[in-house]
Tab-separated table of C-alpha atoms and ligand atoms in Angstrom:
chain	number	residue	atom	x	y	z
A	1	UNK	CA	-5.815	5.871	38.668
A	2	UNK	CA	-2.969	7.327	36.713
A	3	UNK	CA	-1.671	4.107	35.431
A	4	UNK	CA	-5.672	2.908	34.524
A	5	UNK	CA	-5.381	6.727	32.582
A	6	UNK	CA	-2.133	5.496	30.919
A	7	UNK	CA	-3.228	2.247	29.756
A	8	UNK	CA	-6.908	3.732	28.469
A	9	UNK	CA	-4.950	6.546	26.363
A	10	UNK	CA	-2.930	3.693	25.719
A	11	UNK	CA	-4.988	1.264	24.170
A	12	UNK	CA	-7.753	4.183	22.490
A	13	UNK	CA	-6.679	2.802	19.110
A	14	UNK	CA	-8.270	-0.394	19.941
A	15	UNK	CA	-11.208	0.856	21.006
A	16	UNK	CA	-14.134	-0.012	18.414
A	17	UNK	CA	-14.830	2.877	15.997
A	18	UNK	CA	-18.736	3.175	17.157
A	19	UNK	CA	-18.006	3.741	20.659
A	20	UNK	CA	-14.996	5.735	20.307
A	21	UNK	CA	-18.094	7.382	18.196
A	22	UNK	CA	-21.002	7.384	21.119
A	23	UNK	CA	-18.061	8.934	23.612
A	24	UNK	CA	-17.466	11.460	21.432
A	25	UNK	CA	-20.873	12.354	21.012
A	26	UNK	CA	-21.099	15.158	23.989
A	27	UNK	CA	-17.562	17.262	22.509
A	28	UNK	CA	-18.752	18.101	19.022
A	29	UNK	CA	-22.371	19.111	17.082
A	30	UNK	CA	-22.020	16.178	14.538
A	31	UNK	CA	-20.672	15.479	10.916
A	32	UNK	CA	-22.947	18.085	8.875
A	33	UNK	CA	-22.945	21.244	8.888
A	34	UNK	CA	-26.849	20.938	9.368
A	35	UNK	CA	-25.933	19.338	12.967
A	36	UNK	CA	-23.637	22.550	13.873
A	37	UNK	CA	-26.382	24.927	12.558
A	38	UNK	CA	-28.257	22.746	14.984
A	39	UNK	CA	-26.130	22.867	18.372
A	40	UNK	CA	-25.239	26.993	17.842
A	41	UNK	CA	-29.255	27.663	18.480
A	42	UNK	CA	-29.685	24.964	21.151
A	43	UNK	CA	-26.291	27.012	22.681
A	44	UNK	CA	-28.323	30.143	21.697
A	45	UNK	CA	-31.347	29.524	23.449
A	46	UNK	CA	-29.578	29.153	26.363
A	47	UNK	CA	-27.863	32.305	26.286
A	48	UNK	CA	-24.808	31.467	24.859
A	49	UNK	CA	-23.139	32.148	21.542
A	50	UNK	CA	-20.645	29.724	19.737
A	51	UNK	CA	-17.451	29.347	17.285
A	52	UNK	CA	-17.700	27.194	14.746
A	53	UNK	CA	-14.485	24.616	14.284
A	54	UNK	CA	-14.337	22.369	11.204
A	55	UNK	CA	-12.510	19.716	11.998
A	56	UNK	CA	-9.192	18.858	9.763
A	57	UNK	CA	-6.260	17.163	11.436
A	58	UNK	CA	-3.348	15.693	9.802
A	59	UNK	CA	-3.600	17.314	6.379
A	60	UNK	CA	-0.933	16.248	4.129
A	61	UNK	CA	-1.844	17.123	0.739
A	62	UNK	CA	-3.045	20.303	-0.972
A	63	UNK	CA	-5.859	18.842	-2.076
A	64	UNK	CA	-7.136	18.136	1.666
A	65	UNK	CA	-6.027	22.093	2.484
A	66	UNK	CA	-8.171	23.210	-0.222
A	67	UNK	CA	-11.013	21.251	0.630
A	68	UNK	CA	-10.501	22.136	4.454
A	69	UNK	CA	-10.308	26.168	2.850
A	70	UNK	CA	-13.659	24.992	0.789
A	71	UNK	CA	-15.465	23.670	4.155
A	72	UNK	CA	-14.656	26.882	5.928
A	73	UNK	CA	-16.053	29.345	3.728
A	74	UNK	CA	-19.682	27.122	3.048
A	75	UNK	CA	-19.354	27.324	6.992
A	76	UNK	CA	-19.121	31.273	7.129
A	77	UNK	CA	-21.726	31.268	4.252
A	78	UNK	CA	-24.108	29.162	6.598
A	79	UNK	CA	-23.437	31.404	9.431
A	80	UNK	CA	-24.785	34.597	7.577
A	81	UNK	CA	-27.358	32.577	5.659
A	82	UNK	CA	-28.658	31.097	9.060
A	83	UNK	CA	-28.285	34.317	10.829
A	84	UNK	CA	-26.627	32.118	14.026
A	85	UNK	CA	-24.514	33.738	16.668
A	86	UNK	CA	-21.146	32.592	15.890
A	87	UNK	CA	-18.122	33.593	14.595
A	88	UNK	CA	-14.956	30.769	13.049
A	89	UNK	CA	-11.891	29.243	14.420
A	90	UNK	CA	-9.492	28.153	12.121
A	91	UNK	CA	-6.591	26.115	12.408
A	92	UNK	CA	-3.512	27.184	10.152
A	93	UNK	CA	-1.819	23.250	9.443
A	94	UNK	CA	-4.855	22.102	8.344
A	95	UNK	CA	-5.115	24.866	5.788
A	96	UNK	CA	-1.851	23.845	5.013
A	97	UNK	CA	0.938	25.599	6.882
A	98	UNK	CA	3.511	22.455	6.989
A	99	UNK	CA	3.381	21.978	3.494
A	100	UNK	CA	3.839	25.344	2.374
A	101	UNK	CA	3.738	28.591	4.178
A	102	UNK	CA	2.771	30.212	0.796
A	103	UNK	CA	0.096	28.149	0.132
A	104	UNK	CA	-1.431	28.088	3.519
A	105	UNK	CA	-1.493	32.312	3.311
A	106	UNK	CA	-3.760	32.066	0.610
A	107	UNK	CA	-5.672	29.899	1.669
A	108	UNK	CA	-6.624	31.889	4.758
A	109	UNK	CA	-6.592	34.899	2.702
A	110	UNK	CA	-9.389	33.799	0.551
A	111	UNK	CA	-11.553	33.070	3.707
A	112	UNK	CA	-10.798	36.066	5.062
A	113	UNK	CA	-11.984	37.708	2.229
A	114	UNK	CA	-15.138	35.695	2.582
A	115	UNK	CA	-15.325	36.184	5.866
A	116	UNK	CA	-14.938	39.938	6.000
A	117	UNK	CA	-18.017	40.662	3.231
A	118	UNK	CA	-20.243	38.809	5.654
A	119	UNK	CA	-18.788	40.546	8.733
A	120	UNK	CA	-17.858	37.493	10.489
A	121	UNK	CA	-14.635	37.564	12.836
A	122	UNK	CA	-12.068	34.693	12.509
A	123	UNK	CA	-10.044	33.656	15.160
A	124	UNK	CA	-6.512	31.823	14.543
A	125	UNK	CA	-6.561	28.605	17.183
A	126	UNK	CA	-2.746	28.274	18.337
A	127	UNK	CA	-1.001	24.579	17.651
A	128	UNK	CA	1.763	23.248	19.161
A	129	UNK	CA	5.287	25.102	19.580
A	130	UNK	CA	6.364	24.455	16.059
A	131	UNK	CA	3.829	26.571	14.670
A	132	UNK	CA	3.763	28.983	16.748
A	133	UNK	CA	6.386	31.751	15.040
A	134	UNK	CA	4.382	30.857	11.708
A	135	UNK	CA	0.778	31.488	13.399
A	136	UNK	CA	1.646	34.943	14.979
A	137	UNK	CA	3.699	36.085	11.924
A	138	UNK	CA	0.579	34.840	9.278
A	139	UNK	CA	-1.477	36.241	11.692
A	140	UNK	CA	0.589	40.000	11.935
A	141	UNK	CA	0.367	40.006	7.948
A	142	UNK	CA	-3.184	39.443	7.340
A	143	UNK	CA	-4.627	41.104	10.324
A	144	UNK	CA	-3.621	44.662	9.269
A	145	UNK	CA	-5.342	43.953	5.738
A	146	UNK	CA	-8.637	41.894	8.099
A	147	UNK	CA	-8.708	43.877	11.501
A	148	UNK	CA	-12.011	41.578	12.152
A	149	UNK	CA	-9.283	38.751	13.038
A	150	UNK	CA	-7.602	37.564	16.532
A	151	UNK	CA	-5.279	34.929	17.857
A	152	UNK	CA	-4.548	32.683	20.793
A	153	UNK	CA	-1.704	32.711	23.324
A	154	UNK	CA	-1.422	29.779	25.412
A	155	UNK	CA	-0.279	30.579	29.024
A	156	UNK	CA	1.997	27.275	29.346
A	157	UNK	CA	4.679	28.979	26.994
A	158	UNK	CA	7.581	30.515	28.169
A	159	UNK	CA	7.637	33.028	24.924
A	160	UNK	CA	3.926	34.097	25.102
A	161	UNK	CA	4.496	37.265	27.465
A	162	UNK	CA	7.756	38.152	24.778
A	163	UNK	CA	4.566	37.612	21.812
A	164	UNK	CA	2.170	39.854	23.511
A	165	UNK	CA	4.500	42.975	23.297
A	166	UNK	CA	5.132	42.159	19.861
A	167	UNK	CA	1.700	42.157	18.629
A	168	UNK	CA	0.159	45.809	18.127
A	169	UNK	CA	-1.645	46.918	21.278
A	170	UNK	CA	-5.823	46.351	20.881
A	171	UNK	CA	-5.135	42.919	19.013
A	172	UNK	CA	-7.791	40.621	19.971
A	173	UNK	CA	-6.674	37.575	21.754
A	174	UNK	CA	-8.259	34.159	23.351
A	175	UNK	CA	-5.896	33.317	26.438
A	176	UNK	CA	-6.135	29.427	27.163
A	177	UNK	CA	-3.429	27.093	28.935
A	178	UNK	CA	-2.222	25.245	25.799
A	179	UNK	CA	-3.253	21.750	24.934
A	180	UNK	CA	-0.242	20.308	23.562
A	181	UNK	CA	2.536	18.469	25.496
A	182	UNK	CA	5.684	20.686	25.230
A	183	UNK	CA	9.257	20.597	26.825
A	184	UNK	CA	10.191	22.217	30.307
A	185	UNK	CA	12.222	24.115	28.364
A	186	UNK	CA	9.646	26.364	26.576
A	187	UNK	CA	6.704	25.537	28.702
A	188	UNK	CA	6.092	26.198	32.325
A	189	UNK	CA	4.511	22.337	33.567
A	190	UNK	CA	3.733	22.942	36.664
A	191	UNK	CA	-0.056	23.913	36.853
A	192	UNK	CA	0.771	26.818	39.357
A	193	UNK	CA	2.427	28.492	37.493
A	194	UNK	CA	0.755	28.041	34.732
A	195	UNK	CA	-2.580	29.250	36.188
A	196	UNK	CA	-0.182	32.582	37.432
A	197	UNK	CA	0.833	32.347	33.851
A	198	UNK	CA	-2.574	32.787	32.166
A	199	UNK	CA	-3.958	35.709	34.499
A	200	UNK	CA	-0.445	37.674	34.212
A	201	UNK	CA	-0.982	37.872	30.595
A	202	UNK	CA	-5.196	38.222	30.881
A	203	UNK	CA	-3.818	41.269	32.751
A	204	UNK	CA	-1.644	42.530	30.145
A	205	UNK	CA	-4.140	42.181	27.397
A	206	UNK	CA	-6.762	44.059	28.829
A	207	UNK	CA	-4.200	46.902	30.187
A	208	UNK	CA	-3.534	47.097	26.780
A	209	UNK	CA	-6.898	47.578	25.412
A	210	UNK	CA	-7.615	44.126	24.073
A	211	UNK	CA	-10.712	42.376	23.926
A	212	UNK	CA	-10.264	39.061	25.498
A	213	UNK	CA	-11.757	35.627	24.930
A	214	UNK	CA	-10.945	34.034	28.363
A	215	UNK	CA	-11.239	30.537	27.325
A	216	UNK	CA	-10.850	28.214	30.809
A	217	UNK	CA	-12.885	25.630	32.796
A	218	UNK	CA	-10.446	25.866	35.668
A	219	UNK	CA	-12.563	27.307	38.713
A	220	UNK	CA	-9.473	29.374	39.726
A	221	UNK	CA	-9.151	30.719	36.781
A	222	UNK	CA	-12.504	31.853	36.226
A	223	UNK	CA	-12.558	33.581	39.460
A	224	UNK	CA	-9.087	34.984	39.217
A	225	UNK	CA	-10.200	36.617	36.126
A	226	UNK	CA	-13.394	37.932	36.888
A	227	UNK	CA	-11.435	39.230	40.065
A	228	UNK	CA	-9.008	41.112	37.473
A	229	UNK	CA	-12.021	42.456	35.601
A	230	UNK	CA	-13.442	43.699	38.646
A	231	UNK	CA	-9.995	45.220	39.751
A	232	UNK	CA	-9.932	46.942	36.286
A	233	UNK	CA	-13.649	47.873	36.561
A	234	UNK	CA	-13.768	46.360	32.763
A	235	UNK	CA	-17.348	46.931	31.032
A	236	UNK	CA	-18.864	43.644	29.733
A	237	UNK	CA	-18.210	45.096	25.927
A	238	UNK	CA	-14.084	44.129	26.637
A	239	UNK	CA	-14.399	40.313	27.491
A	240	UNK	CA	-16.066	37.145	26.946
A	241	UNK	CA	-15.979	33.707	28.365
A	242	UNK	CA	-15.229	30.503	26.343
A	243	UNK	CA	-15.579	26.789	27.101
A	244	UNK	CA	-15.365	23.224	24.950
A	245	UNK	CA	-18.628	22.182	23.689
A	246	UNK	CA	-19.566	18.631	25.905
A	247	UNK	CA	-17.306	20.460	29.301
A	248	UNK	CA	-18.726	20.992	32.609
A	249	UNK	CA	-22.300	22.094	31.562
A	250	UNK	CA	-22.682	23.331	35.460
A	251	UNK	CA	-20.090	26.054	35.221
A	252	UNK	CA	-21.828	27.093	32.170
A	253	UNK	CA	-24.938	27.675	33.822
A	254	UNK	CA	-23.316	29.997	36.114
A	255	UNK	CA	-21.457	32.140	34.080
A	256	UNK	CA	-23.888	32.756	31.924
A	257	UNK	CA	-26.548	33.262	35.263
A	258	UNK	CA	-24.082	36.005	36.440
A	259	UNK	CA	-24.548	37.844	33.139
A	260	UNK	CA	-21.298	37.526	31.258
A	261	UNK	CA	-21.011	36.698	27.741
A	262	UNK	CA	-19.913	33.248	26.861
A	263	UNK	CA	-19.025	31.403	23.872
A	264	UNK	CA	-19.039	28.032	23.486
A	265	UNK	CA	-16.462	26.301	20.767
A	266	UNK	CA	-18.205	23.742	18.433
A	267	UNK	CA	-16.229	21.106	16.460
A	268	UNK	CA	-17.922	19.732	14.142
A	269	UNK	CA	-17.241	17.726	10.556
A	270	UNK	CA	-16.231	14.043	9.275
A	271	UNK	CA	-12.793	14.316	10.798
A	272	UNK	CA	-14.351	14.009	14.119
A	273	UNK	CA	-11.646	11.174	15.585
A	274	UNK	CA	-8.609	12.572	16.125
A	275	UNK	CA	-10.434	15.233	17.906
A	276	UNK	CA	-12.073	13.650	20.098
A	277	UNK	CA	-9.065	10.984	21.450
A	278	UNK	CA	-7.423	14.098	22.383
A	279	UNK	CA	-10.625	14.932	24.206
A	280	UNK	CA	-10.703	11.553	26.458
A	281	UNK	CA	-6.648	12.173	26.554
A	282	UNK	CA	-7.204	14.887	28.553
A	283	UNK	CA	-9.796	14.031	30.685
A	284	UNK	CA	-9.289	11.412	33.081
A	285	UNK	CA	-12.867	10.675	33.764
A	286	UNK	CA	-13.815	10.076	30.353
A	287	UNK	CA	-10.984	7.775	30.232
A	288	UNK	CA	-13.178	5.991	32.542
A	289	UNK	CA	-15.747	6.034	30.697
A	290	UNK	CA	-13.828	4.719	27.430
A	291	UNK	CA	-12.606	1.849	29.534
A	292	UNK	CA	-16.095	0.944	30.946
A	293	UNK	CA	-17.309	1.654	27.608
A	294	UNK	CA	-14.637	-0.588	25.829
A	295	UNK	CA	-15.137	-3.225	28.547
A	296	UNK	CA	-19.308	-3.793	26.905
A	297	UNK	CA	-18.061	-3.545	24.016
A	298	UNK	CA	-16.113	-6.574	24.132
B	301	FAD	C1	-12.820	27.833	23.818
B	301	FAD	C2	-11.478	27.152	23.935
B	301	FAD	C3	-10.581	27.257	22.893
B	301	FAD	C4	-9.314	26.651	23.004
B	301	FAD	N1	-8.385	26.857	22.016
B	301	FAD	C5	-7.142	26.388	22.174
B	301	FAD	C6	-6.108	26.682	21.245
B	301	FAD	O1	-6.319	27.383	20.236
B	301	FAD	N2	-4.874	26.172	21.469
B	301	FAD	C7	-4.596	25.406	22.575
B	301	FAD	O2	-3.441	24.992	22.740
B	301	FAD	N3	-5.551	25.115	23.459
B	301	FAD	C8	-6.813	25.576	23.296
B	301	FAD	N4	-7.762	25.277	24.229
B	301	FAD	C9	-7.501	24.247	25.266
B	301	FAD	C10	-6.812	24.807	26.483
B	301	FAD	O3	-5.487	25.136	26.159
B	301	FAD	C11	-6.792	23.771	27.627
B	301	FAD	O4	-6.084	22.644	27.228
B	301	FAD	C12	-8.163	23.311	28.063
B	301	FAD	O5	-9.067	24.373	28.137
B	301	FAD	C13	-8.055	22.672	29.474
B	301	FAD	O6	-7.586	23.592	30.400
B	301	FAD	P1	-8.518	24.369	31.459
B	301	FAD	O7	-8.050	25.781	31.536
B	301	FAD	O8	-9.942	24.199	31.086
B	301	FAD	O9	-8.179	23.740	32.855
B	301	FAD	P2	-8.147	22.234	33.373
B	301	FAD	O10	-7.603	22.310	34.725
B	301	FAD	O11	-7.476	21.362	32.386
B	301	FAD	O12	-9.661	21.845	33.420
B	301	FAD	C14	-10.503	22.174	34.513
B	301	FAD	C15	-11.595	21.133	34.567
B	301	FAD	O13	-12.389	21.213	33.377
B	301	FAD	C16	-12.734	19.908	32.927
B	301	FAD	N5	-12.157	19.701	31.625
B	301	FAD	C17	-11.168	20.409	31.062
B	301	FAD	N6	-10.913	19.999	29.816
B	301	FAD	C18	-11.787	18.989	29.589
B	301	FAD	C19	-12.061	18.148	28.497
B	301	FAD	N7	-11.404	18.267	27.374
B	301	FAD	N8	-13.024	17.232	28.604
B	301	FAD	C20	-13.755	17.132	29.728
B	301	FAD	N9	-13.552	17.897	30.810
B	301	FAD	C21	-12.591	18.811	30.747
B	301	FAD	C22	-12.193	18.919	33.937
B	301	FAD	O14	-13.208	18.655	34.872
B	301	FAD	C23	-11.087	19.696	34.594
B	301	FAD	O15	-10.850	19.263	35.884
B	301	FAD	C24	-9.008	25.892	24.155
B	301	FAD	C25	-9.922	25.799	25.199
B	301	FAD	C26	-11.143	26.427	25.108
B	301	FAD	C27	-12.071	26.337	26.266
């Protein structure tokens, strides 16, 4: 099964645009902004709230930051004008942090700005390891001047405890495992430790009187952190669970049965593909499905 998973990830750039297209269907709202409107109140009506992602990936050029900047705030401006329960995840390179640090600040700036006259929270997403120093610094600046702001740590990273004590105690934080593939050298790889990892630091934040986003489909996780919020006799006011749109629909259901808050991230916009490979990268059975998929197609 591995090697099938190898050769599917593989061979994804031959896979025909529309099905790449139907297969990606289930992990984000749409192109429009209409269509994410659209999936917050379906998420709404069953209980959940949402964070809306525009997708950007590979920006290059100022002109594609700015437009990314441009997309973001009409989001947050649909958000308030819609009156839907979500909030905004940003991600820093494609507002242009690797073409200038400068630039990228004011970008971010300017939808903060936005942001914080509607009364919208923004949440920094965490990339891989070569923007990490650059996210938590950006994110140190701005979030004294925009306290309605929070980051990620990713539990795979050797550094993240070290990041935690730097950041001022109360800082709002999303805890996930980290998508990217990094070196054994920074980045713990085996999944043990990584899962001893993630509820180590869910520990610290809360001790230190952080609201957490606990963002996780792993079943051990879950439980290991609603046994830590037991153990810490947390109210439900200091946490909130957060899942992929398109993941495991069933563990939804029951998180949200046992009465905890839970958001659910939306991706959403034109620049849908890259997103979505890394989706079926991930995920061995919808590399399945891509192959079966790809096999019709042909
Ligand atoms: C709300 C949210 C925000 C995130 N933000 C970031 C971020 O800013 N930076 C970052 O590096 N990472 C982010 N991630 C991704 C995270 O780091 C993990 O890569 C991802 O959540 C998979 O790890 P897991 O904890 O769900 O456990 P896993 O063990 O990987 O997954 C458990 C089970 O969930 C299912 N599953 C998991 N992922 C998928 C998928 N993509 N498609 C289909 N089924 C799946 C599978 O059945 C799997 O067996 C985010 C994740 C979530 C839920």
């Amino acid at each position: 099964m591995e090697l099938l998973n190898r050769l599917v990830v593989a061979s994804l750039p031959l896979v025909p645009m529309p099905v790449v297209r139907r297969l990606a269907a289930r992990y984000i709202a749409g192109e429009t902004l209409a269509d994410a409107v659209r999936t917050v109140r379906a998420l709404t009506a069953e209980g959940a709230c949402a964070t809306l992602d525009v997708l950007g990936e590979d920006v290059t050029t100022r002109g594609q930051a700015s437009s990314q900047r441009d997309q973001c705030t009409q989001t947050l401006e649909a958000i308030a004008r819609e009156k839907v329960d979500s909030n905004l995840s940003i991600k820093l390179t494609s507002l242009g942090l690797k073409i200038d640090p400068a630039f990228c600040r004011e970008n971010v700036r300017a939808l903060l700005e936005v942001a914080a006259r509607l009364g919208i929270f923004v949440r920094f997403d965490m990339e891989d390891s070569s923007c990490t120093t650059a996210t938590i610094e950006l994110f140190r600046d701005l979030n004294r001047e925009f306290p309605r702001t929070g980051i990620v740590l990713q539990a795979y990273l050797r550094r993240s405890e070290a990041d935690l004590r730097s950041l001022p105690p109360g800082t709002n934080y999303r805890i996930v495992k980290g998508i990217y593939r990094e070196p054994p050298e920074i980045a713990f790889q085996d999944r043990e430790e990584i899962q001893r990892s993630f509820l180590r630091l869910l520990r610290l934040m809360l001790e230190g009187g952080s609201y957490v986003g606990i963002a996780t489909h792993d079943e051990v996780l879950v439980d290991g952190a609603l046994k830590v919020l037991e153990e810490l006799r947390l109210t439900r006011d200091r946490y909130e669970l957060q899942m992929l749109l398109g993941v495991l629909s069933e563990l939804r259901r029951r998180i949200l049965a046992q009465g905890h808050k839970l958001r659910v991230y939306v991706p959403f916009g034109p620049n849908w593909y890259g997103y979505s490979t890394r989706r079926f990268k991930e995920n061995p059975t919808v590399a399945g499905y891509v192959f079966r998929a790809m096999l019709r197609s042909m």
